[in-house]
PDB file of C-alpha atoms in Angstrom:
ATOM      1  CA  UNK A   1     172.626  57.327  72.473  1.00 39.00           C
ATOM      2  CA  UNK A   2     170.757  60.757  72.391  1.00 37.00           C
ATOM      3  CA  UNK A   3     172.392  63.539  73.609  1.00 42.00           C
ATOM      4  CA  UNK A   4     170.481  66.532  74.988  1.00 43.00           C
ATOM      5  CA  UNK A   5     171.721  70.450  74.460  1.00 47.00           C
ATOM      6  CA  UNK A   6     169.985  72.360  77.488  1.00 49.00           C
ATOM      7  CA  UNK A   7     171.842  75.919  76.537  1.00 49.00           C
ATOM      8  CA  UNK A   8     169.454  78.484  76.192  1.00 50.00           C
ATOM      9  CA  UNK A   9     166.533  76.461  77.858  1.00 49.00           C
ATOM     10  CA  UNK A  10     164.980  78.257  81.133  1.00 52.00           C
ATOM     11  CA  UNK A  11     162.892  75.952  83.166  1.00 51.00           C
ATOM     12  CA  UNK A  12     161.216  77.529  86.039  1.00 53.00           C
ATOM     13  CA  UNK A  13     158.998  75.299  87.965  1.00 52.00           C
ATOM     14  CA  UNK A  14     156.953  77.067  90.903  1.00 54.00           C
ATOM     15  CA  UNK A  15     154.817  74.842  93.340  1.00 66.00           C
ATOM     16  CA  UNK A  16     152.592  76.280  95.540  1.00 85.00           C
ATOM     17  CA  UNK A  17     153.597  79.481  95.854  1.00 94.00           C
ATOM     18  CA  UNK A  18     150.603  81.830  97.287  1.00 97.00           C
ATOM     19  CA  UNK A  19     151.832  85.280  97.977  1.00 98.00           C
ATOM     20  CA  UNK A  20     149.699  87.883  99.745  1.00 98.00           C
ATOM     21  CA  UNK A  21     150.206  91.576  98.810  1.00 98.00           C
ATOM     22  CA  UNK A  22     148.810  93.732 101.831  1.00 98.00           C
ATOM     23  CA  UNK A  23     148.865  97.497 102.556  1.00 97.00           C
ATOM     24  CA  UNK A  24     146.929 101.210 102.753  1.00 96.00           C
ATOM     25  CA  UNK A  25     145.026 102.232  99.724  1.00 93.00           C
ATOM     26  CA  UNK A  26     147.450 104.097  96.917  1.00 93.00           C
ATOM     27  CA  UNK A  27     150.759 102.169  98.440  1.00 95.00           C
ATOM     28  CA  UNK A  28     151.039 100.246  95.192  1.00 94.00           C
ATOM     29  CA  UNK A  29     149.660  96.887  96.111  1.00 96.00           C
ATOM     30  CA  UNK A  30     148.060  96.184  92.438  1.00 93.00           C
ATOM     31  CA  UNK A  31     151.081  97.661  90.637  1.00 94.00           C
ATOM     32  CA  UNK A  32     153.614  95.058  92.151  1.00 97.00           C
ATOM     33  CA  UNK A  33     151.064  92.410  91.994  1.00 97.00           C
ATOM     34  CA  UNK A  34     150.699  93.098  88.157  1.00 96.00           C
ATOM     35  CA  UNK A  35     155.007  92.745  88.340  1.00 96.00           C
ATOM     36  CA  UNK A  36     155.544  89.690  90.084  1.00 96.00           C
ATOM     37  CA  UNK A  37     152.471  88.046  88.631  1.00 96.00           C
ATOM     38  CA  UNK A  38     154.393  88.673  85.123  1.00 95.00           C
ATOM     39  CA  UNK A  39     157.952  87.796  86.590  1.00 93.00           C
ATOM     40  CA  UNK A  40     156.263  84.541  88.118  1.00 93.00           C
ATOM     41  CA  UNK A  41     154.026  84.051  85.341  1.00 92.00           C
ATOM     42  CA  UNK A  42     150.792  82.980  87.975  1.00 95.00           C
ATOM     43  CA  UNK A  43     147.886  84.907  88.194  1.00 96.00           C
ATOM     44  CA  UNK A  44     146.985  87.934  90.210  1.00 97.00           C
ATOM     45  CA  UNK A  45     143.494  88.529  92.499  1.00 97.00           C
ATOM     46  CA  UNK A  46     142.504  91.436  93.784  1.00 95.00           C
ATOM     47  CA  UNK A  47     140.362  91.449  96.697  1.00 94.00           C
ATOM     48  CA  UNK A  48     138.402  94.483  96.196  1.00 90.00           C
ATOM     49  CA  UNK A  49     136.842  91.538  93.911  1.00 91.00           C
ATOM     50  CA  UNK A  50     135.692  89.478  96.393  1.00 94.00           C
ATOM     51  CA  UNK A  51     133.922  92.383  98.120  1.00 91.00           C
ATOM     52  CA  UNK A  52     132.548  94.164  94.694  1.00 86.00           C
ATOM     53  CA  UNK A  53     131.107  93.119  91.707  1.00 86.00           C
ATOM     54  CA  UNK A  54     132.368  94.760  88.378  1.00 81.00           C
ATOM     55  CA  UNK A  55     131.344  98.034  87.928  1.00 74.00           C
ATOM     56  CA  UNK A  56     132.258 100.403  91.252  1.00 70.00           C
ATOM     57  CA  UNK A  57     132.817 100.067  95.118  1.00 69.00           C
ATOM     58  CA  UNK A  58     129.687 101.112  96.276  1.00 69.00           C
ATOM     59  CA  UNK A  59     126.984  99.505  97.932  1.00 76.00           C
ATOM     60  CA  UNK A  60     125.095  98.598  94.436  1.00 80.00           C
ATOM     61  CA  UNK A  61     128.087  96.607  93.775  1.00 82.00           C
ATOM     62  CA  UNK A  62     128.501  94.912  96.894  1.00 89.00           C
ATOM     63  CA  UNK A  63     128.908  90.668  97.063  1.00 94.00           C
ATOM     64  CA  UNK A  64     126.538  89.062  99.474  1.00 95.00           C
ATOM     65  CA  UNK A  65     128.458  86.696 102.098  1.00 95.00           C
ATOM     66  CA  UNK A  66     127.640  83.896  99.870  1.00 97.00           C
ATOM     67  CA  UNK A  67     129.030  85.267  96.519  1.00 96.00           C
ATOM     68  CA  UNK A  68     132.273  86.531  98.662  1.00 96.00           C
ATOM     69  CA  UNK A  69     133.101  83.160  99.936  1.00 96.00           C
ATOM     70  CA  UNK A  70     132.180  81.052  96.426  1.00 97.00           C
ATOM     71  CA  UNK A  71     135.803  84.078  95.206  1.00 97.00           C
ATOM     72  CA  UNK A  72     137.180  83.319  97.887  1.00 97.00           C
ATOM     73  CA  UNK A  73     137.034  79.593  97.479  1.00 97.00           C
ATOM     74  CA  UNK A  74     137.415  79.660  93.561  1.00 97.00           C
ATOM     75  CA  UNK A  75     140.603  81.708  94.016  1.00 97.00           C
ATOM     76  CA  UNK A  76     142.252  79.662  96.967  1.00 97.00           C
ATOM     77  CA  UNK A  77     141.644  76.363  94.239  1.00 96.00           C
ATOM     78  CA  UNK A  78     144.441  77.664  92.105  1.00 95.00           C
ATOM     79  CA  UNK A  79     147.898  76.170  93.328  1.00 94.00           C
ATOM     80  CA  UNK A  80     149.977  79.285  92.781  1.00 96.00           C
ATOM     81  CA  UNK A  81     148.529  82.813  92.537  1.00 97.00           C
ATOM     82  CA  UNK A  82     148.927  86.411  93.439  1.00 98.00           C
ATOM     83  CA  UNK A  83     146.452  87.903  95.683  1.00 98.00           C
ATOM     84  CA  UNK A  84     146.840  91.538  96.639  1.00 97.00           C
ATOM     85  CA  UNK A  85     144.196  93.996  99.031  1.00 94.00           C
ATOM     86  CA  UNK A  86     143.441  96.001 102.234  1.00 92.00           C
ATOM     87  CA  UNK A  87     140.532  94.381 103.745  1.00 92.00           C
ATOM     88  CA  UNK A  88     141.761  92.737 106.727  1.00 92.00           C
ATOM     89  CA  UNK A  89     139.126  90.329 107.025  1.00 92.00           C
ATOM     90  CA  UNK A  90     139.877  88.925 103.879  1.00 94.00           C
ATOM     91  CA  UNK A  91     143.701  89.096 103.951  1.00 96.00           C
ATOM     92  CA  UNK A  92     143.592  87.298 107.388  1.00 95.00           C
ATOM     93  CA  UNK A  93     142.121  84.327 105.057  1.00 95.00           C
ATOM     94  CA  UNK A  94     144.807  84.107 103.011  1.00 97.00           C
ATOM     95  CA  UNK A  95     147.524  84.715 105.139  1.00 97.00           C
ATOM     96  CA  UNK A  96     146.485  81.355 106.365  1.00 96.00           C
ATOM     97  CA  UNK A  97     147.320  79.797 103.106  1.00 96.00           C
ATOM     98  CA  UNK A  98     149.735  82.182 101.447  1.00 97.00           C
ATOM     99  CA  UNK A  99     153.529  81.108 101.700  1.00 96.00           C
ATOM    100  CA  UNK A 100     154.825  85.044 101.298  1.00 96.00           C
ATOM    101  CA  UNK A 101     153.732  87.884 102.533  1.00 97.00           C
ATOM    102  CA  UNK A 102     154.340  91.403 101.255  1.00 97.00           C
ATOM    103  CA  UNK A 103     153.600  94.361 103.384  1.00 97.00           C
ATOM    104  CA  UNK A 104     153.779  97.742 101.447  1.00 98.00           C
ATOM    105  CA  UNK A 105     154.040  99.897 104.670  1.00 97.00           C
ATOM    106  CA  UNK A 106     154.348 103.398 103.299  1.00 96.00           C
ATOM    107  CA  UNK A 107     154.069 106.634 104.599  1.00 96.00           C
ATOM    108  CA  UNK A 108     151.184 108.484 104.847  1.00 96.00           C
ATOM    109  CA  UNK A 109     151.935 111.022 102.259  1.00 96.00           C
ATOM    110  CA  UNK A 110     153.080 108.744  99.706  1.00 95.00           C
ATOM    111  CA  UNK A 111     149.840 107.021  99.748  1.00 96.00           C
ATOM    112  CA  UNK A 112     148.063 110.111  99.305  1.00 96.00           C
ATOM    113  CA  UNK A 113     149.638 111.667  96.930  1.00 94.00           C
ATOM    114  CA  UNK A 114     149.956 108.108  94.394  1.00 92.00           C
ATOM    115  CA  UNK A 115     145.745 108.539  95.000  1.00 91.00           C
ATOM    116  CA  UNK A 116     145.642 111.866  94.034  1.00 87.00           C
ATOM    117  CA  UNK A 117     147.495 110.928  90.750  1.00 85.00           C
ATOM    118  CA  UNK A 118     146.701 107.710  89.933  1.00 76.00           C
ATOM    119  CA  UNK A 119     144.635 106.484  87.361  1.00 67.00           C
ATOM    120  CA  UNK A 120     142.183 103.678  87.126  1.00 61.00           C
ATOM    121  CA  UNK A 121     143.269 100.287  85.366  1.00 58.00           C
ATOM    122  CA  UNK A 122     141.135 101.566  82.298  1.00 50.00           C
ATOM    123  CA  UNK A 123     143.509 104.213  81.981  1.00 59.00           C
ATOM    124  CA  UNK A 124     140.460 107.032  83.360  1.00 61.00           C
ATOM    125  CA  UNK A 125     140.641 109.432  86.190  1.00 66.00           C
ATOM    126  CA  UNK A 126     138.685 108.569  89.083  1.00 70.00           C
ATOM    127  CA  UNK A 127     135.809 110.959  89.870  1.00 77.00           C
ATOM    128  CA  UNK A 128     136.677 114.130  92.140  1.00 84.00           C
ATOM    129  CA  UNK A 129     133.988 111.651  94.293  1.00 83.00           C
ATOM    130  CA  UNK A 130     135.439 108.397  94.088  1.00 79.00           C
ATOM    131  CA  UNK A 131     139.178 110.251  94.664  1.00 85.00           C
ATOM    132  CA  UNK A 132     138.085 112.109  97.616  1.00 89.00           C
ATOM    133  CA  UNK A 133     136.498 108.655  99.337  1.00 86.00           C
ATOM    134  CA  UNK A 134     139.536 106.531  98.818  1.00 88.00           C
ATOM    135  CA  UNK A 135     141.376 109.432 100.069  1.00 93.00           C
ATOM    136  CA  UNK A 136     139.632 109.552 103.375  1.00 92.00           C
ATOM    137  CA  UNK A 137     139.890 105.910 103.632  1.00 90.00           C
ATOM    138  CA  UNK A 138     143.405 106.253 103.148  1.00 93.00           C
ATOM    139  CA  UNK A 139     144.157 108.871 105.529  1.00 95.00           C
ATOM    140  CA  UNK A 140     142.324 106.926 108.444  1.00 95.00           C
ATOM    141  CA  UNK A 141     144.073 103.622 108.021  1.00 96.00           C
ATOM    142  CA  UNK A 142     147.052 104.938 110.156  1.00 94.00           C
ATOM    143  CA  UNK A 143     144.793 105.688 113.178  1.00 93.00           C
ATOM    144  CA  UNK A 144     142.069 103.304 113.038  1.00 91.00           C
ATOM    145  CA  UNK A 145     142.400 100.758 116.152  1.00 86.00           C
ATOM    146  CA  UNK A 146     139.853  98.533 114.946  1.00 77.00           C
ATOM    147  CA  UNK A 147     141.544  94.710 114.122  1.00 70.00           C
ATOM    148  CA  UNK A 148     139.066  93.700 111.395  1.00 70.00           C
ATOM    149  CA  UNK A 149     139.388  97.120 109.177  1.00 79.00           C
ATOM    150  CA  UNK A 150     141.674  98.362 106.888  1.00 90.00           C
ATOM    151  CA  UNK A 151     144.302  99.478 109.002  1.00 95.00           C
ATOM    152  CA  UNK A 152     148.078  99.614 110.019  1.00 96.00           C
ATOM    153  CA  UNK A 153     146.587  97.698 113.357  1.00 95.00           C
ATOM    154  CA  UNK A 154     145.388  95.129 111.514  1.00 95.00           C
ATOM    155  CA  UNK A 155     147.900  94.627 108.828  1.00 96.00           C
ATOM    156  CA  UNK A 156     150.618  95.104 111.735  1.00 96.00           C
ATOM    157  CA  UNK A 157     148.836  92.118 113.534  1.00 95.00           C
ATOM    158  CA  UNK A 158     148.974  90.066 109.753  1.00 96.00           C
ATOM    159  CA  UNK A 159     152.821  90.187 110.025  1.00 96.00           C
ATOM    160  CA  UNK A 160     153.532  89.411 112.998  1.00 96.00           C
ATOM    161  CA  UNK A 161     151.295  86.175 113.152  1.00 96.00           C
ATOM    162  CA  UNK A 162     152.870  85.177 109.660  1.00 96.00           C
ATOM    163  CA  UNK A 163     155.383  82.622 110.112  1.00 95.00           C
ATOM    164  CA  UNK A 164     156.582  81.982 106.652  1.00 95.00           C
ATOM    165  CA  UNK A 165     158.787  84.354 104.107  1.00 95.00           C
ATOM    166  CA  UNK A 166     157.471  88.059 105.071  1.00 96.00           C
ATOM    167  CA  UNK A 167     158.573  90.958 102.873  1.00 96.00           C
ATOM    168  CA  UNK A 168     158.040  94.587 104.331  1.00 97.00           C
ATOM    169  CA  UNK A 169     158.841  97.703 101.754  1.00 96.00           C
ATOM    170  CA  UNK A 170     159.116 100.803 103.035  1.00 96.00           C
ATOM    171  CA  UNK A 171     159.811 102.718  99.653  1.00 95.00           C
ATOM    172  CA  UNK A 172     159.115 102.435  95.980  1.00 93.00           C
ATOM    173  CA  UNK A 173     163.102 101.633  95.592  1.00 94.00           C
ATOM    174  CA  UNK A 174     162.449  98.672  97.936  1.00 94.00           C
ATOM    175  CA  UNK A 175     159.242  97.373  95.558  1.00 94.00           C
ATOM    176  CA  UNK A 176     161.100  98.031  92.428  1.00 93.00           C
ATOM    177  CA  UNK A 177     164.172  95.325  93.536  1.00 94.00           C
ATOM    178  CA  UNK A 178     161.781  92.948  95.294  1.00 94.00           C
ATOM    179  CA  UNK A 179     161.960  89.664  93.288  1.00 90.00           C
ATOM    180  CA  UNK A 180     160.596  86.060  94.828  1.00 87.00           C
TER     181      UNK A 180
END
């Protein structure tokens, strides 16, 4: 007979599990992505990488069609994975596919403020250039109408199509406690 002691032994076993992280620009979409894709131990996309090649987000650095949808396609292969943005037309994709969805639906002032203060993953300041752009961006996602932007219409529209597990956060407490 063999006898089996199983104290101390976590086994987590996740399956499938595609979670979309959507939401304005500075709401914290990449920091609880980085989070969960630790606690869950899958990996985390961004979609700003499906649009841009390394280097910026400017039009230098800008994927053709083709190049966005061989990401796209590479990332959805993966059985479990993280994938966190704002571009609507993308997140629509996923949202297809994804089995959660998180909605970081902050207000206004939080968002700008987190991208006057933030800091880029390299541990840099953004440019008084770069800062100012993603600023305007994020300042006009509240009142844009159009569906297929970056925009509380569009992300809005995202969540109420979604028909699986949806998580909405209205406050940094709420993203610090989320678990999956």
């Amino acid at each position: 007979k063999s006898y089996y002691n199983f104290n101390y032994i976590n086994i987590i076993i996740i399956i499938n599990m595609i979670i979309l992280i959507i939401g304005n620009a500075g709401c914290g979409k990449s920091y609880l992505g980085k989070r969960l894709s630790k606690d869950l131990n899958i990996p985390l996309f961004c979609i700003d990488f499906i649009w841009f090649k390394p280097g910026g987000y400017s039009k230098d650095h800008e994927r053709n069609a083709k190049e966005r949808n061989a990401v796209t396609k590479k990332i959805m292969s993966n059985k479990s994975y993280i994938i966190e943005g704002a571009s609507g037309i993308t997140a629509k994709k996923f949202a297809k596919i994804a089995s959660h969805l998180v909605f970081i639906k902050y207000p206004k002032t939080v968002c700008l403020k987190s991208i006057r203060s933030r800091k880029l993953p390299s541990g840099q300041i953004s440019s008084k250039a770069e800062t100012d752009w993603l600023y305007n961006f994020a300042k006009e996602y509240y009142e844009k109408k159009n569906t297929g932007s970056c925009s509380l219409v569009t992300h809005s529209s995202i969540v109420d199509k979604f028909t699986k597990s949806i998580y909405i956060l209205t406050n940094r407490d709420d993203a610090n406690r989320l678990s999956l």
